[in-house]
Amino acid sequence: MTTLIINHSHEAGTLLEGTTRGDGSAPILKAYGWRWGRSINAWYIPMSRDRHPKTHKIDATAAGLRAKGFEVETDIDTTVRSTAEVEAGKLARQNQRVGALAAKADRKATEANVARNRADAAHARLPWGGEPIKIGHRSESQHRRDIERAHTTQGQAIKADADAGQAAIRAETAARTNTLRYSPQPVANRIEKLGAEIRRLERELKGHTRVSGPYRDVFPPAEGEYRERILSQLDEQKDALAYWQGIRADQLASGQAVEYGPEQIKKGDAVKIGGHWREVVRANRKTVSVATGYSWTARAPYTDVQGHRPAQD
């Protein structure tokens, strides 16, 4: 029996080599959450690219395959790429996807045109003015065939139009993905999220105490293999934070984004959040409270602010 090899790298993710159709590995792999990738012609663990190896899933899969008589080896590379390399890879893959979807949309549009022309031709063969079928006449069978052909081709044209429209929407959505990923608000939100994750990892590393009502939970500093894993994750998150902070700095310098805060925004001002202008009720340290038109106010982080008008304006 061919030896199966589970490979992992930060760039490619977790893949399985050596399987063949009908060898009995598919039910086992599906049970452990693996999927078949047609474009890469291999089994893979979803969401494993650009991430640390999911050792618990890899070990469980290897054990499950060995229990069924397969010989399994693992080749795990824990080297982490920089955030700049990861983002470059994502952009390249997304651009390839955009191109493929655009080509599919063009192909579907052409197929829809052909189907509409075929339907028009079938309807043109019908007697003018909706002439009824002449029962018993020599033209009866031909007339029925023409009606059936017109009905069938019309249905095909409607389906082709729907498929073309769906393909066009998918292509347009994919084309916007990169733009949205690097727009000011998502970038600012990502920086905030990375900062929170770094603080969490640092607490895990140094140890911390969590108080919840009368309960007091003490977590000791990370040790051994767990400490090494935390340190690796911490380095990765700090690199990502530096990368996105650089993107944010460029956006601020070019005027694409504005850094709002309690220094600029005051009570009585108007701010634009989610496409709507709201009156500021209170400018907090990290969030702004705005009127909703009801008896309550709403809070939003300053990164959600899309525009600002001082009260005097």
PDB file of C-alpha atoms in Angstrom:
ATOM      1  CA  MET A   1       0.000   0.000   0.000  1.00  0.00           C
ATOM      2  CA  THR A   2       1.256   3.488  -0.863  1.00  0.00           C
ATOM      3  CA  THR A   3       2.506   5.533   2.081  1.00  0.00           C
ATOM      4  CA  LEU A   4       0.382   8.613   2.784  1.00  0.00           C
ATOM      5  CA  ILE A   5       2.232  11.778   3.761  1.00  0.00           C
ATOM      6  CA  ILE A   6       0.645  14.632   5.708  1.00  0.00           C
ATOM      7  CA  ASN A   7       2.538  17.825   4.857  1.00  0.00           C
ATOM      8  CA  HIS A   8       2.178  21.229   6.473  1.00  0.00           C
ATOM      9  CA  SER A   9       3.779  24.539   5.606  1.00  0.00           C
ATOM     10  CA  HIS A  10       2.699  28.086   6.411  1.00  0.00           C
ATOM     11  CA  GLU A  11       2.331  28.900   2.711  1.00  0.00           C
ATOM     12  CA  ALA A  12       0.491  25.775   1.486  1.00  0.00           C
ATOM     13  CA  GLY A  13      -1.370  24.721   4.638  1.00  0.00           C
ATOM     14  CA  THR A  14      -1.967  21.082   5.559  1.00  0.00           C
ATOM     15  CA  LEU A  15      -2.155  18.680   2.600  1.00  0.00           C
ATOM     16  CA  LEU A  16      -2.216  14.911   2.161  1.00  0.00           C
ATOM     17  CA  GLU A  17      -0.187  13.147  -0.518  1.00  0.00           C
ATOM     18  CA  GLY A  18      -0.502   9.602  -1.822  1.00  0.00           C
ATOM     19  CA  THR A  19      -4.243   8.946  -1.923  1.00  0.00           C
ATOM     20  CA  THR A  20      -5.976   7.405  -4.920  1.00  0.00           C
ATOM     21  CA  ARG A  21      -9.635   7.209  -5.882  1.00  0.00           C
ATOM     22  CA  GLY A  22     -11.367   4.286  -4.180  1.00  0.00           C
ATOM     23  CA  ASP A  23      -8.529   3.441  -1.765  1.00  0.00           C
ATOM     24  CA  GLY A  24     -10.858   3.842   1.240  1.00  0.00           C
ATOM     25  CA  SER A  25      -9.228   6.956   2.674  1.00  0.00           C
ATOM     26  CA  ALA A  26     -12.020   9.393   1.751  1.00  0.00           C
ATOM     27  CA  PRO A  27     -14.543   8.418   4.493  1.00  0.00           C
ATOM     28  CA  ILE A  28     -11.814   8.648   7.128  1.00  0.00           C
ATOM     29  CA  LEU A  29     -10.593  12.045   5.951  1.00  0.00           C
ATOM     30  CA  LYS A  30     -14.126  13.442   5.766  1.00  0.00           C
ATOM     31  CA  ALA A  31     -14.765  12.236   9.319  1.00  0.00           C
ATOM     32  CA  TYR A  32     -11.775  14.269  10.517  1.00  0.00           C
ATOM     33  CA  GLY A  33     -12.821  17.447   8.688  1.00  0.00           C
ATOM     34  CA  TRP A  34     -10.646  17.213   5.569  1.00  0.00           C
ATOM     35  CA  ARG A  35     -11.910  18.385   2.163  1.00  0.00           C
ATOM     36  CA  TRP A  36     -11.011  17.520  -1.409  1.00  0.00           C
ATOM     37  CA  GLY A  37      -9.539  20.418  -3.398  1.00  0.00           C
ATOM     38  CA  ARG A  38     -10.216  20.054  -7.107  1.00  0.00           C
ATOM     39  CA  SER A  39      -7.922  22.929  -8.054  1.00  0.00           C
ATOM     40  CA  ILE A  40      -4.977  21.434  -6.118  1.00  0.00           C
ATOM     41  CA  ASN A  41      -5.965  17.772  -6.679  1.00  0.00           C
ATOM     42  CA  ALA A  42      -5.369  16.880  -3.043  1.00  0.00           C
ATOM     43  CA  TRP A  43      -7.040  16.552   0.352  1.00  0.00           C
ATOM     44  CA  TYR A  44      -6.528  19.516   2.669  1.00  0.00           C
ATOM     45  CA  ILE A  45      -7.529  20.840   6.100  1.00  0.00           C
ATOM     46  CA  PRO A  46      -9.709  23.945   5.662  1.00  0.00           C
ATOM     47  CA  MET A  47      -8.304  27.236   6.962  1.00  0.00           C
ATOM     48  CA  SER A  48      -4.821  25.781   7.529  1.00  0.00           C
ATOM     49  CA  ARG A  49      -2.957  28.036   5.074  1.00  0.00           C
ATOM     50  CA  ASP A  50      -0.913  30.848   6.661  1.00  0.00           C
ATOM     51  CA  ARG A  51      -1.543  29.346  10.098  1.00  0.00           C
ATOM     52  CA  HIS A  52       0.188  27.165  12.646  1.00  0.00           C
ATOM     53  CA  PRO A  53      -0.370  23.415  12.132  1.00  0.00           C
ATOM     54  CA  LYS A  54      -3.462  21.974  13.800  1.00  0.00           C
ATOM     55  CA  THR A  55      -1.495  19.174  15.439  1.00  0.00           C
ATOM     56  CA  HIS A  56      -4.505  17.678  17.219  1.00  0.00           C
ATOM     57  CA  LYS A  57      -6.306  17.178  13.896  1.00  0.00           C
ATOM     58  CA  ILE A  58      -3.177  15.979  12.118  1.00  0.00           C
ATOM     59  CA  ASP A  59      -2.402  13.417  14.855  1.00  0.00           C
ATOM     60  CA  ALA A  60      -6.016  12.216  15.004  1.00  0.00           C
ATOM     61  CA  THR A  61      -6.148  11.824  11.212  1.00  0.00           C
ATOM     62  CA  ALA A  62      -2.880   9.886  11.137  1.00  0.00           C
ATOM     63  CA  ALA A  63      -4.120   7.570  13.893  1.00  0.00           C
ATOM     64  CA  GLY A  64      -7.445   7.026  12.109  1.00  0.00           C
ATOM     65  CA  LEU A  65      -5.714   6.171   8.822  1.00  0.00           C
ATOM     66  CA  ARG A  66      -3.245   3.803  10.508  1.00  0.00           C
ATOM     67  CA  ALA A  67      -6.131   2.022  12.239  1.00  0.00           C
ATOM     68  CA  LYS A  68      -7.488   1.222   8.753  1.00  0.00           C
ATOM     69  CA  GLY A  69      -4.191  -0.220   7.575  1.00  0.00           C
ATOM     70  CA  PHE A  70      -2.626   2.829   5.906  1.00  0.00           C
ATOM     71  CA  GLU A  71       1.011   3.722   6.387  1.00  0.00           C
ATOM     72  CA  VAL A  72       1.217   7.405   7.332  1.00  0.00           C
ATOM     73  CA  GLU A  73       4.125   9.805   7.671  1.00  0.00           C
ATOM     74  CA  THR A  74       4.067  13.481   8.668  1.00  0.00           C
ATOM     75  CA  ASP A  75       6.254  16.346   7.488  1.00  0.00           C
ATOM     76  CA  ILE A  76       5.494  19.464   9.507  1.00  0.00           C
ATOM     77  CA  ASP A  77       7.279  22.749   8.820  1.00  0.00           C
ATOM     78  CA  THR A  78       6.530  25.338  11.511  1.00  0.00           C
ATOM     79  CA  THR A  79       8.418  28.185   9.811  1.00  0.00           C
ATOM     80  CA  VAL A  80       6.181  31.260   9.694  1.00  0.00           C
ATOM     81  CA  ARG A  81       6.175  33.683   6.761  1.00  0.00           C
ATOM     82  CA  SER A  82       6.062  37.416   7.317  1.00  0.00           C
ATOM     83  CA  THR A  83       2.722  39.221   7.131  1.00  0.00           C
ATOM     84  CA  ALA A  84       3.909  41.026   3.994  1.00  0.00           C
ATOM     85  CA  GLU A  85       4.491  37.664   2.270  1.00  0.00           C
ATOM     86  CA  VAL A  86       1.160  36.314   3.497  1.00  0.00           C
ATOM     87  CA  GLU A  87      -0.728  39.359   2.210  1.00  0.00           C
ATOM     88  CA  ALA A  88       1.068  39.257  -1.138  1.00  0.00           C
ATOM     89  CA  GLY A  89       0.014  35.624  -1.517  1.00  0.00           C
ATOM     90  CA  LYS A  90      -3.591  36.435  -0.627  1.00  0.00           C
ATOM     91  CA  LEU A  91      -3.693  39.271  -3.148  1.00  0.00           C
ATOM     92  CA  ALA A  92      -2.246  37.054  -5.882  1.00  0.00           C
ATOM     93  CA  ARG A  93      -4.723  34.236  -5.192  1.00  0.00           C
ATOM     94  CA  GLN A  94      -7.645  36.650  -5.072  1.00  0.00           C
ATOM     95  CA  ASN A  95      -6.595  38.252  -8.366  1.00  0.00           C
ATOM     96  CA  GLN A  96      -6.474  34.801  -9.942  1.00  0.00           C
ATOM     97  CA  ARG A  97      -9.954  34.091  -8.588  1.00  0.00           C
ATOM     98  CA  VAL A  98     -11.231  37.410  -9.939  1.00  0.00           C
ATOM     99  CA  GLY A  99      -9.855  36.575 -13.376  1.00  0.00           C
ATOM    100  CA  ALA A 100     -11.398  33.099 -13.348  1.00  0.00           C
ATOM    101  CA  LEU A 101     -14.801  34.386 -12.237  1.00  0.00           C
ATOM    102  CA  ALA A 102     -14.720  37.189 -14.816  1.00  0.00           C
ATOM    103  CA  ALA A 103     -13.963  34.648 -17.544  1.00  0.00           C
ATOM    104  CA  LYS A 104     -16.798  32.448 -16.301  1.00  0.00           C
ATOM    105  CA  ALA A 105     -19.171  35.428 -16.291  1.00  0.00           C
ATOM    106  CA  ASP A 106     -18.251  36.198 -19.921  1.00  0.00           C
ATOM    107  CA  ARG A 107     -18.734  32.559 -20.871  1.00  0.00           C
ATOM    108  CA  LYS A 108     -22.135  32.412 -19.173  1.00  0.00           C
ATOM    109  CA  ALA A 109     -23.187  35.659 -20.865  1.00  0.00           C
ATOM    110  CA  THR A 110     -22.295  34.190 -24.265  1.00  0.00           C
ATOM    111  CA  GLU A 111     -24.220  31.011 -23.468  1.00  0.00           C
ATOM    112  CA  ALA A 112     -27.227  33.125 -22.425  1.00  0.00           C
ATOM    113  CA  ASN A 113     -27.144  35.017 -25.747  1.00  0.00           C
ATOM    114  CA  VAL A 114     -27.035  31.744 -27.675  1.00  0.00           C
ATOM    115  CA  ALA A 115     -29.938  30.365 -25.622  1.00  0.00           C
ATOM    116  CA  ARG A 116     -32.020  33.503 -26.207  1.00  0.00           C
ATOM    117  CA  ASN A 117     -31.359  33.377 -29.945  1.00  0.00           C
ATOM    118  CA  ARG A 118     -32.345  29.704 -30.014  1.00  0.00           C
ATOM    119  CA  ALA A 119     -35.569  30.489 -28.119  1.00  0.00           C
ATOM    120  CA  ASP A 120     -36.375  33.373 -30.478  1.00  0.00           C
ATOM    121  CA  ALA A 121     -35.847  31.122 -33.475  1.00  0.00           C
ATOM    122  CA  ALA A 122     -38.114  28.450 -31.985  1.00  0.00           C
ATOM    123  CA  HIS A 123     -40.871  31.005 -31.335  1.00  0.00           C
ATOM    124  CA  ALA A 124     -40.496  32.374 -34.865  1.00  0.00           C
ATOM    125  CA  ARG A 125     -41.392  28.936 -36.262  1.00  0.00           C
ATOM    126  CA  LEU A 126     -44.794  29.014 -34.557  1.00  0.00           C
ATOM    127  CA  PRO A 127     -47.810  30.092 -36.663  1.00  0.00           C
ATOM    128  CA  TRP A 128     -48.318  33.855 -36.551  1.00  0.00           C
ATOM    129  CA  GLY A 129     -50.979  35.249 -34.207  1.00  0.00           C
ATOM    130  CA  GLY A 130     -51.180  32.198 -31.927  1.00  0.00           C
ATOM    131  CA  GLU A 131     -53.042  30.042 -34.419  1.00  0.00           C
ATOM    132  CA  PRO A 132     -54.515  26.992 -32.622  1.00  0.00           C
ATOM    133  CA  ILE A 133     -53.509  23.422 -33.428  1.00  0.00           C
ATOM    134  CA  LYS A 134     -55.580  21.938 -36.223  1.00  0.00           C
ATOM    135  CA  ILE A 135     -56.633  18.586 -34.851  1.00  0.00           C
ATOM    136  CA  GLY A 136     -56.382  15.873 -37.488  1.00  0.00           C
ATOM    137  CA  HIS A 137     -54.619  18.121 -39.976  1.00  0.00           C
ATOM    138  CA  ARG A 138     -51.289  17.017 -41.447  1.00  0.00           C
ATOM    139  CA  SER A 139     -49.649  20.002 -39.684  1.00  0.00           C
ATOM    140  CA  GLU A 140     -50.772  18.870 -36.198  1.00  0.00           C
ATOM    141  CA  SER A 141     -47.669  16.867 -35.242  1.00  0.00           C
ATOM    142  CA  GLN A 142     -45.268  19.539 -36.530  1.00  0.00           C
ATOM    143  CA  HIS A 143     -47.224  22.263 -34.720  1.00  0.00           C
ATOM    144  CA  ARG A 144     -47.017  20.329 -31.422  1.00  0.00           C
ATOM    145  CA  ARG A 145     -43.274  19.799 -31.853  1.00  0.00           C
ATOM    146  CA  ASP A 146     -42.771  23.511 -32.506  1.00  0.00           C
ATOM    147  CA  ILE A 147     -44.701  24.437 -29.360  1.00  0.00           C
ATOM    148  CA  GLU A 148     -42.705  21.966 -27.278  1.00  0.00           C
ATOM    149  CA  ARG A 149     -39.425  23.240 -28.735  1.00  0.00           C
ATOM    150  CA  ALA A 150     -40.427  26.862 -28.032  1.00  0.00           C
ATOM    151  CA  HIS A 151     -41.343  25.972 -24.444  1.00  0.00           C
ATOM    152  CA  THR A 152     -38.088  24.055 -23.870  1.00  0.00           C
ATOM    153  CA  THR A 153     -35.781  26.663 -25.388  1.00  0.00           C
ATOM    154  CA  GLN A 154     -37.539  29.462 -23.491  1.00  0.00           C
ATOM    155  CA  GLY A 155     -36.891  27.634 -20.229  1.00  0.00           C
ATOM    156  CA  GLN A 156     -33.255  27.095 -21.194  1.00  0.00           C
ATOM    157  CA  ALA A 157     -32.893  30.808 -22.023  1.00  0.00           C
ATOM    158  CA  ILE A 158     -34.365  31.850 -18.661  1.00  0.00           C
ATOM    159  CA  LYS A 159     -32.000  29.515 -16.789  1.00  0.00           C
ATOM    160  CA  ALA A 160     -29.012  30.695 -18.832  1.00  0.00           C
ATOM    161  CA  ASP A 161     -29.881  34.332 -18.053  1.00  0.00           C
ATOM    162  CA  ALA A 162     -30.093  33.522 -14.335  1.00  0.00           C
ATOM    163  CA  ASP A 163     -26.745  31.676 -14.424  1.00  0.00           C
ATOM    164  CA  ALA A 164     -25.111  34.587 -16.253  1.00  0.00           C
ATOM    165  CA  GLY A 165     -26.473  37.095 -13.747  1.00  0.00           C
ATOM    166  CA  GLN A 166     -25.232  35.019 -10.794  1.00  0.00           C
ATOM    167  CA  ALA A 167     -21.787  34.630 -12.372  1.00  0.00           C
ATOM    168  CA  ALA A 168     -21.577  38.390 -12.952  1.00  0.00           C
ATOM    169  CA  ILE A 169     -22.484  39.088  -9.303  1.00  0.00           C
ATOM    170  CA  ARG A 170     -19.836  36.663  -8.049  1.00  0.00           C
ATOM    171  CA  ALA A 171     -17.200  38.217 -10.303  1.00  0.00           C
ATOM    172  CA  GLU A 172     -18.102  41.725  -9.145  1.00  0.00           C
ATOM    173  CA  THR A 173     -18.068  40.697  -5.471  1.00  0.00           C
ATOM    174  CA  ALA A 174     -14.674  39.034  -5.831  1.00  0.00           C
ATOM    175  CA  ALA A 175     -13.272  42.139  -7.550  1.00  0.00           C
ATOM    176  CA  ARG A 176     -14.278  44.264  -4.538  1.00  0.00           C
ATOM    177  CA  THR A 177     -12.736  41.938  -1.946  1.00  0.00           C
ATOM    178  CA  ASN A 178      -9.186  43.299  -2.077  1.00  0.00           C
ATOM    179  CA  THR A 179     -10.425  46.887  -2.050  1.00  0.00           C
ATOM    180  CA  LEU A 180     -12.618  46.259   0.980  1.00  0.00           C
ATOM    181  CA  ARG A 181      -9.846  44.414   2.836  1.00  0.00           C
ATOM    182  CA  TYR A 182      -7.586  47.463   2.559  1.00  0.00           C
ATOM    183  CA  SER A 183     -10.207  50.142   3.122  1.00  0.00           C
ATOM    184  CA  PRO A 184      -9.596  52.397   6.163  1.00  0.00           C
ATOM    185  CA  GLN A 185     -12.240  51.037   8.526  1.00  0.00           C
ATOM    186  CA  PRO A 186     -11.352  47.315   8.219  1.00  0.00           C
ATOM    187  CA  VAL A 187      -7.662  48.196   8.561  1.00  0.00           C
ATOM    188  CA  ALA A 188      -8.318  50.173  11.752  1.00  0.00           C
ATOM    189  CA  ASN A 189     -10.504  47.379  13.134  1.00  0.00           C
ATOM    190  CA  ARG A 190      -7.818  44.818  12.338  1.00  0.00           C
ATOM    191  CA  ILE A 191      -5.210  46.868  14.218  1.00  0.00           C
ATOM    192  CA  GLU A 192      -7.502  47.036  17.256  1.00  0.00           C
ATOM    193  CA  LYS A 193      -8.111  43.286  17.133  1.00  0.00           C
ATOM    194  CA  LEU A 194      -4.397  42.508  16.794  1.00  0.00           C
ATOM    195  CA  GLY A 195      -3.591  44.740  19.762  1.00  0.00           C
ATOM    196  CA  ALA A 196      -6.150  42.890  21.902  1.00  0.00           C
ATOM    197  CA  GLU A 197      -4.746  39.514  20.823  1.00  0.00           C
ATOM    198  CA  ILE A 198      -1.180  40.591  21.667  1.00  0.00           C
ATOM    199  CA  ARG A 199      -2.282  41.710  25.130  1.00  0.00           C
ATOM    200  CA  ARG A 200      -4.014  38.362  25.667  1.00  0.00           C
ATOM    201  CA  LEU A 201      -0.910  36.408  24.659  1.00  0.00           C
ATOM    202  CA  GLU A 202       1.276  38.528  26.921  1.00  0.00           C
ATOM    203  CA  ARG A 203      -1.047  37.785  29.838  1.00  0.00           C
ATOM    204  CA  GLU A 204      -0.815  34.069  29.075  1.00  0.00           C
ATOM    205  CA  LEU A 205       2.955  34.338  28.905  1.00  0.00           C
ATOM    206  CA  LYS A 206       3.423  36.204  32.202  1.00  0.00           C
ATOM    207  CA  GLY A 207       0.527  34.693  34.113  1.00  0.00           C
ATOM    208  CA  HIS A 208      -2.506  36.602  35.339  1.00  0.00           C
ATOM    209  CA  THR A 209      -5.422  36.634  37.747  1.00  0.00           C
ATOM    210  CA  ARG A 210      -9.044  36.785  36.699  1.00  0.00           C
ATOM    211  CA  VAL A 211     -11.660  37.985  39.168  1.00  0.00           C
ATOM    212  CA  SER A 212     -15.334  37.225  38.530  1.00  0.00           C
ATOM    213  CA  GLY A 213     -17.580  38.207  41.402  1.00  0.00           C
ATOM    214  CA  PRO A 214     -16.534  36.181  44.455  1.00  0.00           C
ATOM    215  CA  TYR A 215     -14.297  33.932  42.344  1.00  0.00           C
ATOM    216  CA  ARG A 216     -10.590  34.495  41.828  1.00  0.00           C
ATOM    217  CA  ASP A 217      -8.812  32.379  39.214  1.00  0.00           C
ATOM    218  CA  VAL A 218      -5.004  32.441  39.116  1.00  0.00           C
ATOM    219  CA  PHE A 219      -3.276  31.424  35.869  1.00  0.00           C
ATOM    220  CA  PRO A 220       0.464  30.724  36.212  1.00  0.00           C
ATOM    221  CA  PRO A 221       3.023  31.806  33.582  1.00  0.00           C
ATOM    222  CA  ALA A 222       3.200  29.615  30.467  1.00  0.00           C
ATOM    223  CA  GLU A 223       5.871  26.941  30.563  1.00  0.00           C
ATOM    224  CA  GLY A 224       7.526  24.382  28.322  1.00  0.00           C
ATOM    225  CA  GLU A 225       6.042  23.653  24.892  1.00  0.00           C
ATOM    226  CA  TYR A 226       3.034  25.870  25.583  1.00  0.00           C
ATOM    227  CA  ARG A 227       5.342  28.822  26.310  1.00  0.00           C
ATOM    228  CA  GLU A 228       7.200  28.268  23.034  1.00  0.00           C
ATOM    229  CA  ARG A 229       3.923  28.188  21.134  1.00  0.00           C
ATOM    230  CA  ILE A 230       2.791  31.427  22.788  1.00  0.00           C
ATOM    231  CA  LEU A 231       6.106  33.119  21.929  1.00  0.00           C
ATOM    232  CA  SER A 232       5.774  32.050  18.278  1.00  0.00           C
ATOM    233  CA  GLN A 233       2.215  33.347  18.099  1.00  0.00           C
ATOM    234  CA  LEU A 234       3.254  36.581  19.786  1.00  0.00           C
ATOM    235  CA  ASP A 235       5.993  37.218  17.224  1.00  0.00           C
ATOM    236  CA  GLU A 236       3.535  36.519  14.411  1.00  0.00           C
ATOM    237  CA  GLN A 237       0.892  38.886  15.811  1.00  0.00           C
ATOM    238  CA  LYS A 238       3.432  41.662  16.413  1.00  0.00           C
ATOM    239  CA  ASP A 239       4.652  41.351  12.826  1.00  0.00           C
ATOM    240  CA  ALA A 240       1.055  41.566  11.583  1.00  0.00           C
ATOM    241  CA  LEU A 241       0.396  44.600  13.785  1.00  0.00           C
ATOM    242  CA  ALA A 242       3.460  46.399  12.411  1.00  0.00           C
ATOM    243  CA  TYR A 243       2.369  45.614   8.841  1.00  0.00           C
ATOM    244  CA  TRP A 244      -1.173  46.962   9.262  1.00  0.00           C
ATOM    245  CA  GLN A 245       0.014  49.964  11.240  1.00  0.00           C
ATOM    246  CA  GLY A 246       2.180  50.801   8.235  1.00  0.00           C
ATOM    247  CA  ILE A 247      -0.845  50.541   5.943  1.00  0.00           C
ATOM    248  CA  ARG A 248      -2.815  52.755   8.324  1.00  0.00           C
ATOM    249  CA  ALA A 249      -0.013  55.338   8.475  1.00  0.00           C
ATOM    250  CA  ASP A 250       0.011  55.557   4.673  1.00  0.00           C
ATOM    251  CA  GLN A 251      -3.768  56.034   4.622  1.00  0.00           C
ATOM    252  CA  LEU A 252      -3.559  58.818   7.206  1.00  0.00           C
ATOM    253  CA  ALA A 253      -0.710  60.538   5.365  1.00  0.00           C
ATOM    254  CA  SER A 254      -2.592  60.454   2.041  1.00  0.00           C
ATOM    255  CA  GLY A 255      -5.855  61.695   3.562  1.00  0.00           C
ATOM    256  CA  GLN A 256      -7.626  58.439   2.751  1.00  0.00           C
ATOM    257  CA  ALA A 257      -8.323  58.009   6.476  1.00  0.00           C
ATOM    258  CA  VAL A 258      -8.716  60.382   9.428  1.00  0.00           C
ATOM    259  CA  GLU A 259      -7.751  59.551  13.007  1.00  0.00           C
ATOM    260  CA  TYR A 260     -10.755  60.644  15.054  1.00  0.00           C
ATOM    261  CA  GLY A 261     -10.811  60.851  18.837  1.00  0.00           C
ATOM    262  CA  PRO A 262     -12.096  62.878  21.792  1.00  0.00           C
ATOM    263  CA  GLU A 263      -9.622  65.631  20.842  1.00  0.00           C
ATOM    264  CA  GLN A 264     -11.562  66.380  17.636  1.00  0.00           C
ATOM    265  CA  ILE A 265     -15.084  65.196  18.456  1.00  0.00           C
ATOM    266  CA  LYS A 266     -17.104  66.979  21.159  1.00  0.00           C
ATOM    267  CA  LYS A 267     -20.626  66.848  22.524  1.00  0.00           C
ATOM    268  CA  GLY A 268     -23.080  68.487  20.101  1.00  0.00           C
ATOM    269  CA  ASP A 269     -20.986  67.670  17.020  1.00  0.00           C
ATOM    270  CA  ALA A 270     -22.310  65.455  14.243  1.00  0.00           C
ATOM    271  CA  VAL A 271     -20.559  62.260  13.133  1.00  0.00           C
ATOM    272  CA  LYS A 272     -21.241  59.956  10.213  1.00  0.00           C
ATOM    273  CA  ILE A 273     -21.482  56.299  11.227  1.00  0.00           C
ATOM    274  CA  GLY A 274     -22.738  53.542   8.971  1.00  0.00           C
ATOM    275  CA  GLY A 275     -23.674  56.107   6.323  1.00  0.00           C
ATOM    276  CA  HIS A 276     -25.898  58.149   8.701  1.00  0.00           C
ATOM    277  CA  TRP A 277     -25.186  61.420  10.479  1.00  0.00           C
ATOM    278  CA  ARG A 278     -25.796  61.349  14.244  1.00  0.00           C
ATOM    279  CA  GLU A 279     -25.536  63.961  16.978  1.00  0.00           C
ATOM    280  CA  VAL A 280     -22.771  63.315  19.519  1.00  0.00           C
ATOM    281  CA  VAL A 281     -24.085  62.879  23.043  1.00  0.00           C
ATOM    282  CA  ARG A 282     -20.750  62.064  24.651  1.00  0.00           C
ATOM    283  CA  ALA A 283     -17.144  61.676  23.459  1.00  0.00           C
ATOM    284  CA  ASN A 284     -15.583  58.849  25.457  1.00  0.00           C
ATOM    285  CA  ARG A 285     -11.939  57.828  25.496  1.00  0.00           C
ATOM    286  CA  LYS A 286     -12.297  55.030  22.935  1.00  0.00           C
ATOM    287  CA  THR A 287     -15.893  55.341  21.752  1.00  0.00           C
ATOM    288  CA  VAL A 288     -18.413  58.003  20.808  1.00  0.00           C
ATOM    289  CA  SER A 289     -22.025  57.949  22.050  1.00  0.00           C
ATOM    290  CA  VAL A 290     -24.598  59.241  19.576  1.00  0.00           C
ATOM    291  CA  ALA A 291     -28.319  59.965  19.583  1.00  0.00           C
ATOM    292  CA  THR A 292     -30.543  57.393  17.938  1.00  0.00           C
ATOM    293  CA  GLY A 293     -33.831  59.271  17.823  1.00  0.00           C
ATOM    294  CA  TYR A 294     -35.171  57.061  20.579  1.00  0.00           C
ATOM    295  CA  SER A 295     -34.821  57.099  24.371  1.00  0.00           C
ATOM    296  CA  TRP A 296     -31.401  55.434  24.239  1.00  0.00           C
ATOM    297  CA  THR A 297     -28.018  56.224  22.761  1.00  0.00           C
ATOM    298  CA  ALA A 298     -25.636  54.075  20.752  1.00  0.00           C
ATOM    299  CA  ARG A 299     -21.885  53.711  21.082  1.00  0.00           C
ATOM    300  CA  ALA A 300     -19.357  53.128  18.339  1.00  0.00           C
ATOM    301  CA  PRO A 301     -15.549  53.028  18.253  1.00  0.00           C
ATOM    302  CA  TYR A 302     -13.854  56.040  16.683  1.00  0.00           C
ATOM    303  CA  THR A 303     -12.677  53.796  13.845  1.00  0.00           C
ATOM    304  CA  ASP A 304     -16.334  53.560  12.711  1.00  0.00           C
ATOM    305  CA  VAL A 305     -16.583  57.337  12.277  1.00  0.00           C
ATOM    306  CA  GLN A 306     -16.679  58.157   8.553  1.00  0.00           C
ATOM    307  CA  GLY A 307     -17.120  61.937   8.832  1.00  0.00           C
ATOM    308  CA  HIS A 308     -17.236  64.786  11.371  1.00  0.00           C
ATOM    309  CA  ARG A 309     -19.012  68.154  11.533  1.00  0.00           C
ATOM    310  CA  PRO A 310     -18.295  70.500  14.450  1.00  0.00           C
ATOM    311  CA  ALA A 311     -21.346  71.860  16.259  1.00  0.00           C
ATOM    312  CA  GLN A 312     -20.812  75.388  14.914  1.00  0.00           C
ATOM    313  CA  ASP A 313     -21.127  74.067  11.355  1.00  0.00           C
TER     314      ASP A 313
END
